[in-house]
XYZ file of C-alpha atoms in Angstrom:
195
model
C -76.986 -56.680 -14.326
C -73.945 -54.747 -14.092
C -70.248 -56.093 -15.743
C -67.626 -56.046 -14.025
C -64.883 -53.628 -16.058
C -62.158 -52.312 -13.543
C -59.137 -55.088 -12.522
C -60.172 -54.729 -8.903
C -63.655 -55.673 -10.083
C -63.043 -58.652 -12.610
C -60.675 -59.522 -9.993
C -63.263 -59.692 -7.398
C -66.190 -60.966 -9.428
C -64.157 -63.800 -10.613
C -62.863 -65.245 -7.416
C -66.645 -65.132 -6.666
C -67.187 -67.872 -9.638
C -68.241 -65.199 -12.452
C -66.858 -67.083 -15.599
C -67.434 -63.531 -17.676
C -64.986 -62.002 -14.940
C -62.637 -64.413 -15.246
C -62.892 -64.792 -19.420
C -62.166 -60.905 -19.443
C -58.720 -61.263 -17.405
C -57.886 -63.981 -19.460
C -58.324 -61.927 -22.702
C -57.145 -59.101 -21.048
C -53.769 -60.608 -20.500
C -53.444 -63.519 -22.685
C -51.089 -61.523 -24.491
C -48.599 -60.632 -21.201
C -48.405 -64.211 -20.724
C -47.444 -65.237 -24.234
C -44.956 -62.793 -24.748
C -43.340 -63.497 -21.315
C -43.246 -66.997 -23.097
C -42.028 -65.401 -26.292
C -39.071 -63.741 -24.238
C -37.715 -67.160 -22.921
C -37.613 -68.213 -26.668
C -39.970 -71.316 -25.868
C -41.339 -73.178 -28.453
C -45.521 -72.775 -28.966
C -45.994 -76.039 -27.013
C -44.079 -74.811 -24.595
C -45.044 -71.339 -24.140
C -48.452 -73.055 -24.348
C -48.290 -74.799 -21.326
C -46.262 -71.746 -19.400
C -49.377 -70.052 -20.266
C -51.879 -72.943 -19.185
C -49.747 -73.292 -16.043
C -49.946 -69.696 -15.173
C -53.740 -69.648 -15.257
C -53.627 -72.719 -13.588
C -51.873 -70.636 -10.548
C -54.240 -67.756 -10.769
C -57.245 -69.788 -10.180
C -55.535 -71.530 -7.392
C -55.237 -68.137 -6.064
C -57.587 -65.847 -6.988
C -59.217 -65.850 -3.598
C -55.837 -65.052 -2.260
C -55.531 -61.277 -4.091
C -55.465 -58.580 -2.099
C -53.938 -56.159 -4.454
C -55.783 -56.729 -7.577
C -54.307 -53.692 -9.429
C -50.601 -55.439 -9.089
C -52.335 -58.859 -10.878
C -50.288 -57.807 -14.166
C -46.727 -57.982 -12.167
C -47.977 -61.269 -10.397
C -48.945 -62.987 -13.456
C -45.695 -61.891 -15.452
C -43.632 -63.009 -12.577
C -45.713 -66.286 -12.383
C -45.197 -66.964 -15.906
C -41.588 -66.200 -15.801
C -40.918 -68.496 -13.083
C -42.994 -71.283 -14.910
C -40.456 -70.760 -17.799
C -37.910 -70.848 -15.700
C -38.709 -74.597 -14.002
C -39.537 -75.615 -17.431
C -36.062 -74.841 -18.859
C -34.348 -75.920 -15.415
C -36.192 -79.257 -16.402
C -35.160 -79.022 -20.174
C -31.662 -78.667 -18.800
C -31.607 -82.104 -16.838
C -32.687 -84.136 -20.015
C -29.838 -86.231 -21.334
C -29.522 -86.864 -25.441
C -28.003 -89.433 -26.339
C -25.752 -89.662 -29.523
C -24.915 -92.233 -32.012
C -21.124 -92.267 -32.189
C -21.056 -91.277 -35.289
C -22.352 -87.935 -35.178
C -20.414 -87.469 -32.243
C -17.896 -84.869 -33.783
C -20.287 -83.445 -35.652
C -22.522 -82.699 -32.574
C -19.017 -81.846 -30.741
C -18.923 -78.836 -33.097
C -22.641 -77.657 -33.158
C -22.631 -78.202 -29.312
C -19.549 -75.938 -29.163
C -20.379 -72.970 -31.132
C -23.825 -72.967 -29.527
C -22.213 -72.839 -26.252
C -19.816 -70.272 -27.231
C -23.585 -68.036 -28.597
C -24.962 -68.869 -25.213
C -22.157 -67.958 -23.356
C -21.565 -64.620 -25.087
C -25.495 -63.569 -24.767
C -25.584 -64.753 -21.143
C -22.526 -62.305 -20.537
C -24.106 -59.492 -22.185
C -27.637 -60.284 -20.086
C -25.390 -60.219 -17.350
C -24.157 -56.498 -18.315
C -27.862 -55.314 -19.507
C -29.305 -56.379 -15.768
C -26.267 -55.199 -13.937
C -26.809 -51.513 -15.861
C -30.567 -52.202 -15.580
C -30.285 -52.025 -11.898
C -28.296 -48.633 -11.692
C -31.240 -47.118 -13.058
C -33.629 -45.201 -10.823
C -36.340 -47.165 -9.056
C -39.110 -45.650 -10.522
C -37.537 -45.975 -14.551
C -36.832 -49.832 -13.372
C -40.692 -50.125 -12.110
C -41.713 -48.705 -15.010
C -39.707 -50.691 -17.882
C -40.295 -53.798 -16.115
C -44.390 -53.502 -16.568
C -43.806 -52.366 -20.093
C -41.220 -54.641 -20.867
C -43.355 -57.738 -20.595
C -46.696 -56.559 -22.130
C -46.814 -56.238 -26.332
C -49.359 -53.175 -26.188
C -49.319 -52.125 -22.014
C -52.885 -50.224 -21.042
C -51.456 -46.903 -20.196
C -54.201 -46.139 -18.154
C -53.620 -49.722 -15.401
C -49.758 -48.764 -15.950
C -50.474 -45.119 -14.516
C -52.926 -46.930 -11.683
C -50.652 -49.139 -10.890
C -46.931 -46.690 -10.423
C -48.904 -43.933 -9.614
C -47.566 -42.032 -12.511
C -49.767 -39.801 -15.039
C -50.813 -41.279 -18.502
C -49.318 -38.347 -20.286
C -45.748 -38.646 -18.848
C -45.367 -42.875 -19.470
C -44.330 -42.190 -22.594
C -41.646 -39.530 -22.254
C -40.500 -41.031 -18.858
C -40.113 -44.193 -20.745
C -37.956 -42.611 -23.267
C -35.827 -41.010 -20.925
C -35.122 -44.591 -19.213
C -34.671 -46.231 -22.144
C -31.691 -43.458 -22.715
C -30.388 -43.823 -19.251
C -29.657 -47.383 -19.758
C -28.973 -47.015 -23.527
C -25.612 -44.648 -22.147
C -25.072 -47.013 -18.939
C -24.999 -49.963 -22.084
C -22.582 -47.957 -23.895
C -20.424 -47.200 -21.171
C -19.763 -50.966 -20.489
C -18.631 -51.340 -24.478
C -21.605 -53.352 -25.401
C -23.737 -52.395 -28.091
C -27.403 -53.590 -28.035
C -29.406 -53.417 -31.527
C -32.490 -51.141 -31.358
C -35.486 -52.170 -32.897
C -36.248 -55.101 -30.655
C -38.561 -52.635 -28.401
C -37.093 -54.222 -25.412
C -33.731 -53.470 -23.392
């Protein structure tokens, strides 16, 4: 019996109830998931049930997939917005203090609101520079951005771009918005592998 190998395949094979099909997307990208997960800065727990939740999703709509070459971008964007409802959520829960610590938490509160002020400003400036960019470099940093080690060969199916010039296209993005960065007086650390 033949196995199902290409994403349009698996894709197919697995809204037909084939559980090897559907084992290989999950293994496949397991790791896109998590590290959309990772990029939220969710706990395990949490990023574990992002993760759950997204699979949940893609069963619900497997049937439903009539591109299955874009199923990377859907499940990122799934999982994203699953992080995003679960930190909406987070943000609606109300501690509650013993008066006592109450300066004391007045302080931590503060300077972590300051942190998250600053690094939601420079987000701010990163998108709004990420944007300028050309459509194609955005398409392109976007799928790489959100998988640890990207197949280079679905990447090139799916942009229509040739495995031999991901890399160097990459680069020259990455420089682009490294110089639109600059330009705004913010300077983002490299090393990160990420804008």
């Amino acid at each position: 019996m033949h196995e199902p190998s290409g994403l349009t395949e698996l894709v197919t094979a697995a809204a037909h109830g084939d559980a090897a099909a559907w084992n290989a997307i999950v293994e496949r990208f397991s790791s896109l998931l998590w590290s959309v997960g990772r990029a939220h800065r969710l706990s395990m727990d949490d990023a574990a049930d992002v993760v759950q939740n997204t699979w949940l999703r893609l069963l619900d709509n497997l049937d439903r997939i009539e591109q299955p070459e874009a199923l990377p971008g859907w499940l990122a964007t799934t999982a994203r917005h699953e992080c995003l409802s679960l930190l909406r959520r987070r943000g609606r829960d109300v501690l509650v203090r013993d008066d006592d610590l109450g300066p004391m938490l007045v302080d931590v509160e503060s300077a972590a609101l300051d942190a998250s002020l600053l690094e939601e400003e420079r987000d701010v400036q990163l998108w709004s520079c990420f944007r300028r960019l050309s459509e194609r470099c955005q398409r392109l940093l976007r799928v790489l951005m959100v998988c640890d080690r990207p197949n280079y060969a679905e990447v090139s199916a799916s942009l229509g771009m040739p495995v031999g010039s991901i890399g160097p296209t990459r680069m020259r993005c990455l420089s682009t918005l490294r110089s639109l960065v600059s330009d705004t007086g913010y300077a983002f650390e490299s090393g990160g592998g990420r804008p």
